[in-house]
Amino acid sequence: MKALEERILSEGKILPGPVLKVSSFLNHQIDPDLVMDLGAEIGRLFKDAGVTKILTIESSGIAIALAAGAALHVPVVFAKKHRTSNVSGAVYQTQVHSYTHNTDYTVVVESQFIKPDDKVLLVDDFLANGKALEGLIELVDQAGAKVVGAGIAIEKGFQDGGAALRERGLRIESLAVIDRMDENGITFR
Ligand code: 5GP
């Protein structure tokens, strides 16, 4: 998506990792017009996939997931990163390795929110090595539901996650795919 690529070029900062910091429009301050457009585009791409539910991970995925949910008129569930007092009863849970923090954490969804007949669209802000998506797929598997695909805002195409998950048959639609980012700048696929 041209508008997303332009914002990445004008406001993105490259940190060691490599991590692309997009705090001015996606990860800290949020541009609602842009994010609603991202959601609308994800909705358009998956409009014929029979999506009944969207699943993301707190917290950065929530805004985009909400926008996609508004476009597709389906509920949005976010996996919680810790089992808090307001998560109760039967749960699905798994471990995810965090790319940005380099630690493992537990993600939890109450089982009442994903049913075996759900067709689940995964949504996240970034795709790097694919660990966040793998965790979400595991939660959907535990529920006996079906994953119909993943809608991603920014895929770092030079990392392995996208290729590995597509090889496993996952339909991934990324709105901006970065081929290269370094001291010379950022190029898109
Ligand atoms: P993965 O699990 O695919 O390795 O990484 C995806 C997750 O890590 C996303 O949920 C995102 O929050 C975070 N992430 C990975 N790479 C980046 C990055 O370059 N910038 C930001 N802001 N987050 C990233």
PDB file of C-alpha atoms and ligand atoms in Angstrom:
ATOM      1  CA  MET A   1       0.000   0.000   0.000  1.00  0.00           C
ATOM      2  CA  LYS A   2       1.508   3.215  -1.214  1.00  0.00           C
ATOM      3  CA  ALA A   3       0.333   5.346   1.735  1.00  0.00           C
ATOM      4  CA  LEU A   4       1.901   2.940   4.238  1.00  0.00           C
ATOM      5  CA  GLU A   5       5.179   2.770   2.318  1.00  0.00           C
ATOM      6  CA  GLU A   6       5.331   6.565   2.204  1.00  0.00           C
ATOM      7  CA  ARG A   7       4.818   6.832   5.964  1.00  0.00           C
ATOM      8  CA  ILE A   8       7.497   4.220   6.599  1.00  0.00           C
ATOM      9  CA  LEU A   9       9.926   6.159   4.406  1.00  0.00           C
ATOM     10  CA  SER A  10       9.155   9.530   5.937  1.00  0.00           C
ATOM     11  CA  GLU A  11       8.814   8.552   9.626  1.00  0.00           C
ATOM     12  CA  GLY A  12      10.325   5.086  10.148  1.00  0.00           C
ATOM     13  CA  LYS A  13      13.551   4.768  12.120  1.00  0.00           C
ATOM     14  CA  ILE A  14      15.863   1.787  11.797  1.00  0.00           C
ATOM     15  CA  LEU A  15      17.174   0.441  15.104  1.00  0.00           C
ATOM     16  CA  PRO A  16      19.614  -2.412  15.728  1.00  0.00           C
ATOM     17  CA  GLY A  17      18.023  -5.840  15.442  1.00  0.00           C
ATOM     18  CA  PRO A  18      17.013  -4.765  12.880  1.00  0.00           C
ATOM     19  CA  VAL A  19      13.858  -3.204  14.236  1.00  0.00           C
ATOM     20  CA  LEU A  20      11.826  -0.665  12.322  1.00  0.00           C
ATOM     21  CA  LYS A  21      10.392   1.901  14.693  1.00  0.00           C
ATOM     22  CA  VAL A  22       7.073   3.305  13.533  1.00  0.00           C
ATOM     23  CA  SER A  23       5.999   4.846  16.800  1.00  0.00           C
ATOM     24  CA  SER A  24       4.650   8.039  15.261  1.00  0.00           C
ATOM     25  CA  PHE A  25       1.789   6.346  13.375  1.00  0.00           C
ATOM     26  CA  LEU A  26       1.423   2.710  14.461  1.00  0.00           C
ATOM     27  CA  ASN A  27       3.178   1.556  17.628  1.00  0.00           C
ATOM     28  CA  HIS A  28       2.823   4.374  20.130  1.00  0.00           C
ATOM     29  CA  GLN A  29       0.946   7.250  18.575  1.00  0.00           C
ATOM     30  CA  ILE A  30      -1.651   5.908  16.135  1.00  0.00           C
ATOM     31  CA  ASP A  31      -2.857   7.621  12.956  1.00  0.00           C
ATOM     32  CA  PRO A  32      -6.501   6.531  12.871  1.00  0.00           C
ATOM     33  CA  ASP A  33      -7.060   7.476   9.224  1.00  0.00           C
ATOM     34  CA  LEU A  34      -4.097   5.408   8.090  1.00  0.00           C
ATOM     35  CA  VAL A  35      -4.935   2.472  10.366  1.00  0.00           C
ATOM     36  CA  MET A  36      -8.583   2.432   9.232  1.00  0.00           C
ATOM     37  CA  ASP A  37      -7.312   2.348   5.639  1.00  0.00           C
ATOM     38  CA  LEU A  38      -4.996  -0.572   6.489  1.00  0.00           C
ATOM     39  CA  GLY A  39      -7.944  -2.424   8.002  1.00  0.00           C
ATOM     40  CA  ALA A  40     -10.129  -1.681   4.998  1.00  0.00           C
ATOM     41  CA  GLU A  41      -7.465  -3.077   2.681  1.00  0.00           C
ATOM     42  CA  ILE A  42      -7.097  -6.250   4.774  1.00  0.00           C
ATOM     43  CA  GLY A  43     -10.892  -6.523   4.716  1.00  0.00           C
ATOM     44  CA  ARG A  44     -10.951  -6.164   0.933  1.00  0.00           C
ATOM     45  CA  LEU A  45      -8.261  -8.825   0.481  1.00  0.00           C
ATOM     46  CA  PHE A  46     -10.083 -11.344   2.695  1.00  0.00           C
ATOM     47  CA  LYS A  47     -13.691 -10.442   1.897  1.00  0.00           C
ATOM     48  CA  ASP A  48     -14.374 -13.806   0.243  1.00  0.00           C
ATOM     49  CA  ALA A  49     -12.556 -15.943   2.810  1.00  0.00           C
ATOM     50  CA  GLY A  50     -15.564 -16.472   5.050  1.00  0.00           C
ATOM     51  CA  VAL A  51     -13.852 -14.876   8.053  1.00  0.00           C
ATOM     52  CA  THR A  52     -15.888 -15.155  11.274  1.00  0.00           C
ATOM     53  CA  LYS A  53     -13.298 -13.840  13.715  1.00  0.00           C
ATOM     54  CA  ILE A  54     -10.055 -11.897  13.829  1.00  0.00           C
ATOM     55  CA  LEU A  55      -7.250 -12.842  16.208  1.00  0.00           C
ATOM     56  CA  THR A  56      -4.249 -10.706  17.115  1.00  0.00           C
ATOM     57  CA  ILE A  57      -1.802 -10.297  20.012  1.00  0.00           C
ATOM     58  CA  GLU A  58      -1.842  -7.371  22.399  1.00  0.00           C
ATOM     59  CA  SER A  59      -0.918  -4.664  22.123  1.00  0.00           C
ATOM     60  CA  SER A  60       0.401  -3.394  18.800  1.00  0.00           C
ATOM     61  CA  GLY A  61      -1.820  -5.596  16.661  1.00  0.00           C
ATOM     62  CA  ILE A  62      -5.054  -4.449  18.251  1.00  0.00           C
ATOM     63  CA  ALA A  63      -5.587  -1.204  16.342  1.00  0.00           C
ATOM     64  CA  ILE A  64      -5.112  -2.810  12.922  1.00  0.00           C
ATOM     65  CA  ALA A  65      -7.167  -5.838  13.951  1.00  0.00           C
ATOM     66  CA  LEU A  66      -9.984  -3.553  15.060  1.00  0.00           C
ATOM     67  CA  ALA A  67      -9.896  -1.709  11.743  1.00  0.00           C
ATOM     68  CA  ALA A  68      -9.992  -5.004   9.828  1.00  0.00           C
ATOM     69  CA  GLY A  69     -12.814  -6.232  12.064  1.00  0.00           C
ATOM     70  CA  ALA A  70     -14.790  -3.083  11.337  1.00  0.00           C
ATOM     71  CA  ALA A  71     -14.297  -3.677   7.603  1.00  0.00           C
ATOM     72  CA  LEU A  72     -15.359  -7.330   7.776  1.00  0.00           C
ATOM     73  CA  HIS A  73     -17.989  -6.850  10.524  1.00  0.00           C
ATOM     74  CA  VAL A  74     -16.581  -9.661  12.658  1.00  0.00           C
ATOM     75  CA  PRO A  75     -15.469  -9.733  16.304  1.00  0.00           C
ATOM     76  CA  VAL A  76     -11.848  -9.081  17.158  1.00  0.00           C
ATOM     77  CA  VAL A  77     -10.091 -11.172  19.811  1.00  0.00           C
ATOM     78  CA  PHE A  78      -6.678 -10.293  21.140  1.00  0.00           C
ATOM     79  CA  ALA A  79      -4.492 -12.876  22.822  1.00  0.00           C
ATOM     80  CA  LYS A  80      -3.375 -11.560  26.200  1.00  0.00           C
ATOM     81  CA  LYS A  81       0.278 -11.693  27.051  1.00  0.00           C
ATOM     82  CA  HIS A  82      -0.262 -12.762  30.640  1.00  0.00           C
ATOM     83  CA  ARG A  83      -2.932 -14.621  32.456  1.00  0.00           C
ATOM     84  CA  THR A  84      -4.455 -11.750  34.390  1.00  0.00           C
ATOM     85  CA  SER A  85      -7.259 -11.835  36.925  1.00  0.00           C
ATOM     86  CA  ASN A  86      -9.754 -10.938  34.226  1.00  0.00           C
ATOM     87  CA  VAL A  87      -8.869 -14.049  32.213  1.00  0.00           C
ATOM     88  CA  SER A  88     -10.840 -16.896  33.723  1.00  0.00           C
ATOM     89  CA  GLY A  89     -12.135 -20.381  33.042  1.00  0.00           C
ATOM     90  CA  ALA A  90     -10.897 -22.587  30.232  1.00  0.00           C
ATOM     91  CA  VAL A  91      -8.141 -21.064  28.152  1.00  0.00           C
ATOM     92  CA  TYR A  92      -5.960 -21.814  25.178  1.00  0.00           C
ATOM     93  CA  GLN A  93      -2.385 -20.828  25.766  1.00  0.00           C
ATOM     94  CA  THR A  94       1.051 -21.134  24.251  1.00  0.00           C
ATOM     95  CA  GLN A  95       4.541 -19.652  24.386  1.00  0.00           C
ATOM     96  CA  VAL A  96       5.745 -17.038  21.923  1.00  0.00           C
ATOM     97  CA  HIS A  97       9.264 -15.766  21.435  1.00  0.00           C
ATOM     98  CA  SER A  98       9.306 -11.974  21.272  1.00  0.00           C
ATOM     99  CA  TYR A  99      11.370 -10.565  18.427  1.00  0.00           C
ATOM    100  CA  THR A 100      11.667  -7.094  19.912  1.00  0.00           C
ATOM    101  CA  HIS A 101      12.338  -8.134  23.534  1.00  0.00           C
ATOM    102  CA  ASN A 102      14.189 -11.414  22.878  1.00  0.00           C
ATOM    103  CA  THR A 103      12.253 -13.265  25.588  1.00  0.00           C
ATOM    104  CA  ASP A 104       9.521 -15.875  25.685  1.00  0.00           C
ATOM    105  CA  TYR A 105       6.079 -14.985  26.941  1.00  0.00           C
ATOM    106  CA  THR A 106       2.779 -16.767  27.357  1.00  0.00           C
ATOM    107  CA  VAL A 107      -0.254 -15.795  25.293  1.00  0.00           C
ATOM    108  CA  VAL A 108      -3.719 -16.691  26.483  1.00  0.00           C
ATOM    109  CA  VAL A 109      -7.211 -16.641  24.981  1.00  0.00           C
ATOM    110  CA  GLU A 110     -10.335 -17.663  26.841  1.00  0.00           C
ATOM    111  CA  SER A 111     -11.698 -20.705  25.027  1.00  0.00           C
ATOM    112  CA  GLN A 112     -15.183 -19.203  24.802  1.00  0.00           C
ATOM    113  CA  PHE A 113     -13.905 -16.705  22.236  1.00  0.00           C
ATOM    114  CA  ILE A 114     -12.715 -19.171  19.566  1.00  0.00           C
ATOM    115  CA  LYS A 115     -15.070 -21.984  18.604  1.00  0.00           C
ATOM    116  CA  PRO A 116     -14.382 -25.024  16.399  1.00  0.00           C
ATOM    117  CA  ASP A 117     -16.563 -23.615  13.600  1.00  0.00           C
ATOM    118  CA  ASP A 118     -14.679 -20.284  13.488  1.00  0.00           C
ATOM    119  CA  LYS A 119     -12.738 -19.227  10.401  1.00  0.00           C
ATOM    120  CA  VAL A 120     -10.024 -17.060  11.867  1.00  0.00           C
ATOM    121  CA  LEU A 121      -8.062 -14.283  10.195  1.00  0.00           C
ATOM    122  CA  LEU A 122      -4.794 -13.481  11.987  1.00  0.00           C
ATOM    123  CA  VAL A 123      -3.722  -9.842  12.020  1.00  0.00           C
ATOM    124  CA  ASP A 124      -0.514  -8.247  13.264  1.00  0.00           C
ATOM    125  CA  ASP A 125       1.534  -5.108  12.804  1.00  0.00           C
ATOM    126  CA  PHE A 126       4.799  -6.814  11.825  1.00  0.00           C
ATOM    127  CA  LEU A 127       5.960 -10.133  10.439  1.00  0.00           C
ATOM    128  CA  ALA A 128       9.631 -10.937  11.036  1.00  0.00           C
ATOM    129  CA  ASN A 129      10.552 -14.518  11.990  1.00  0.00           C
ATOM    130  CA  GLY A 130       6.944 -15.618  12.251  1.00  0.00           C
ATOM    131  CA  LYS A 131       6.894 -16.567  15.942  1.00  0.00           C
ATOM    132  CA  ALA A 132       3.895 -14.362  16.783  1.00  0.00           C
ATOM    133  CA  LEU A 133       1.866 -15.862  13.909  1.00  0.00           C
ATOM    134  CA  GLU A 134       2.956 -19.388  14.877  1.00  0.00           C
ATOM    135  CA  GLY A 135       1.685 -18.754  18.400  1.00  0.00           C
ATOM    136  CA  LEU A 136      -1.653 -17.504  17.104  1.00  0.00           C
ATOM    137  CA  ILE A 137      -1.953 -20.525  14.767  1.00  0.00           C
ATOM    138  CA  GLU A 138      -1.314 -22.787  17.755  1.00  0.00           C
ATOM    139  CA  LEU A 139      -4.149 -21.118  19.718  1.00  0.00           C
ATOM    140  CA  VAL A 140      -6.542 -21.590  16.779  1.00  0.00           C
ATOM    141  CA  ASP A 141      -5.431 -25.229  16.461  1.00  0.00           C
ATOM    142  CA  GLN A 142      -6.136 -25.793  20.151  1.00  0.00           C
ATOM    143  CA  ALA A 143      -9.655 -24.489  19.533  1.00  0.00           C
ATOM    144  CA  GLY A 144     -10.126 -26.868  16.587  1.00  0.00           C
ATOM    145  CA  ALA A 145     -10.920 -23.833  14.402  1.00  0.00           C
ATOM    146  CA  LYS A 146      -9.543 -22.963  10.960  1.00  0.00           C
ATOM    147  CA  VAL A 147      -7.001 -20.264  10.063  1.00  0.00           C
ATOM    148  CA  VAL A 148      -7.978 -18.665   6.748  1.00  0.00           C
ATOM    149  CA  GLY A 149      -4.932 -16.418   6.484  1.00  0.00           C
ATOM    150  CA  ALA A 150      -2.955 -13.560   7.940  1.00  0.00           C
ATOM    151  CA  GLY A 151      -3.195  -9.832   7.260  1.00  0.00           C
ATOM    152  CA  ILE A 152       0.029  -8.020   8.148  1.00  0.00           C
ATOM    153  CA  ALA A 153       0.801  -4.319   7.993  1.00  0.00           C
ATOM    154  CA  ILE A 154       4.581  -4.530   7.567  1.00  0.00           C
ATOM    155  CA  GLU A 155       6.473  -7.673   6.576  1.00  0.00           C
ATOM    156  CA  LYS A 156      10.242  -7.645   6.794  1.00  0.00           C
ATOM    157  CA  GLY A 157      10.719  -9.804   3.721  1.00  0.00           C
ATOM    158  CA  PHE A 158      14.431 -10.281   4.388  1.00  0.00           C
ATOM    159  CA  GLN A 159      13.575 -12.344   7.481  1.00  0.00           C
ATOM    160  CA  ASP A 160      12.382 -15.929   7.335  1.00  0.00           C
ATOM    161  CA  GLY A 161       8.885 -15.937   8.806  1.00  0.00           C
ATOM    162  CA  GLY A 162       6.851 -15.095   5.716  1.00  0.00           C
ATOM    163  CA  ALA A 163       8.511 -17.638   3.442  1.00  0.00           C
ATOM    164  CA  ALA A 164       8.341 -20.430   6.027  1.00  0.00           C
ATOM    165  CA  LEU A 165       4.667 -19.876   6.828  1.00  0.00           C
ATOM    166  CA  ARG A 166       3.677 -19.539   3.151  1.00  0.00           C
ATOM    167  CA  GLU A 167       5.474 -22.830   2.535  1.00  0.00           C
ATOM    168  CA  ARG A 168       3.234 -24.379   5.183  1.00  0.00           C
ATOM    169  CA  GLY A 169       0.257 -23.187   3.122  1.00  0.00           C
ATOM    170  CA  LEU A 170      -0.697 -20.053   5.044  1.00  0.00           C
ATOM    171  CA  ARG A 171      -2.129 -17.249   2.927  1.00  0.00           C
ATOM    172  CA  ILE A 172      -0.315 -14.084   4.047  1.00  0.00           C
ATOM    173  CA  GLU A 173      -1.231 -10.654   2.725  1.00  0.00           C
ATOM    174  CA  SER A 174       1.253  -7.960   3.746  1.00  0.00           C
ATOM    175  CA  LEU A 175       0.457  -4.328   2.971  1.00  0.00           C
ATOM    176  CA  ALA A 176       4.119  -3.316   2.812  1.00  0.00           C
ATOM    177  CA  VAL A 177       6.980  -5.757   2.325  1.00  0.00           C
ATOM    178  CA  ILE A 178      10.455  -4.457   3.104  1.00  0.00           C
ATOM    179  CA  ASP A 179      13.205  -6.049   1.043  1.00  0.00           C
ATOM    180  CA  ARG A 180      16.078  -4.215   2.616  1.00  0.00           C
ATOM    181  CA  MET A 181      16.593  -1.720   5.403  1.00  0.00           C
ATOM    182  CA  ASP A 182      19.996  -0.426   6.416  1.00  0.00           C
ATOM    183  CA  GLU A 183      22.025   2.759   6.642  1.00  0.00           C
ATOM    184  CA  ASN A 184      21.327   3.360   2.931  1.00  0.00           C
ATOM    185  CA  GLY A 185      17.592   3.430   3.469  1.00  0.00           C
ATOM    186  CA  ILE A 186      14.561   1.213   2.999  1.00  0.00           C
ATOM    187  CA  THR A 187      13.426  -0.526  -0.181  1.00  0.00           C
ATOM    188  CA  PHE A 188      10.126  -2.314  -0.754  1.00  0.00           C
ATOM    189  CA  ARG A 189       9.293  -5.404  -2.771  1.00  0.00           C
TER     190      ARG A 189
HETATM  191  P1  5GP B   1       7.958 -12.327  14.603  1.00  0.00           P
HETATM  192  O1  5GP B   1       7.205 -13.054  15.672  1.00  0.00           O
HETATM  193  O2  5GP B   1       7.348 -12.511  13.232  1.00  0.00           O
HETATM  194  O3  5GP B   1       9.425 -12.609  14.624  1.00  0.00           O
HETATM  195  O4  5GP B   1       7.849 -10.779  14.949  1.00  0.00           O
HETATM  196  C1  5GP B   1       6.613 -10.140  14.893  1.00  0.00           C
HETATM  197  C2  5GP B   1       6.294  -9.455  16.181  1.00  0.00           C
HETATM  198  O5  5GP B   1       7.435  -8.792  16.713  1.00  0.00           O
HETATM  199  C3  5GP B   1       5.244  -8.410  15.950  1.00  0.00           C
HETATM  200  O6  5GP B   1       4.132  -8.704  16.768  1.00  0.00           O
HETATM  201  C4  5GP B   1       5.868  -7.095  16.338  1.00  0.00           C
HETATM  202  O7  5GP B   1       5.237  -6.566  17.467  1.00  0.00           O
HETATM  203  C5  5GP B   1       7.298  -7.402  16.670  1.00  0.00           C
HETATM  204  N1  5GP B   1       8.238  -6.915  15.630  1.00  0.00           N
HETATM  205  C6  5GP B   1       9.032  -7.682  14.825  1.00  0.00           C
HETATM  206  N2  5GP B   1       9.817  -6.927  14.065  1.00  0.00           N
HETATM  207  C7  5GP B   1       9.518  -5.640  14.370  1.00  0.00           C
HETATM  208  C8  5GP B   1      10.027  -4.393  13.896  1.00  0.00           C
HETATM  209  O8  5GP B   1      10.917  -4.281  13.032  1.00  0.00           O
HETATM  210  N3  5GP B   1       9.465  -3.266  14.438  1.00  0.00           N
HETATM  211  C9  5GP B   1       8.487  -3.332  15.394  1.00  0.00           C
HETATM  212  N4  5GP B   1       8.020  -2.162  15.850  1.00  0.00           N
HETATM  213  N5  5GP B   1       8.005  -4.499  15.871  1.00  0.00           N
HETATM  214  C10 5GP B   1       8.526  -5.648  15.361  1.00  0.00           C
END
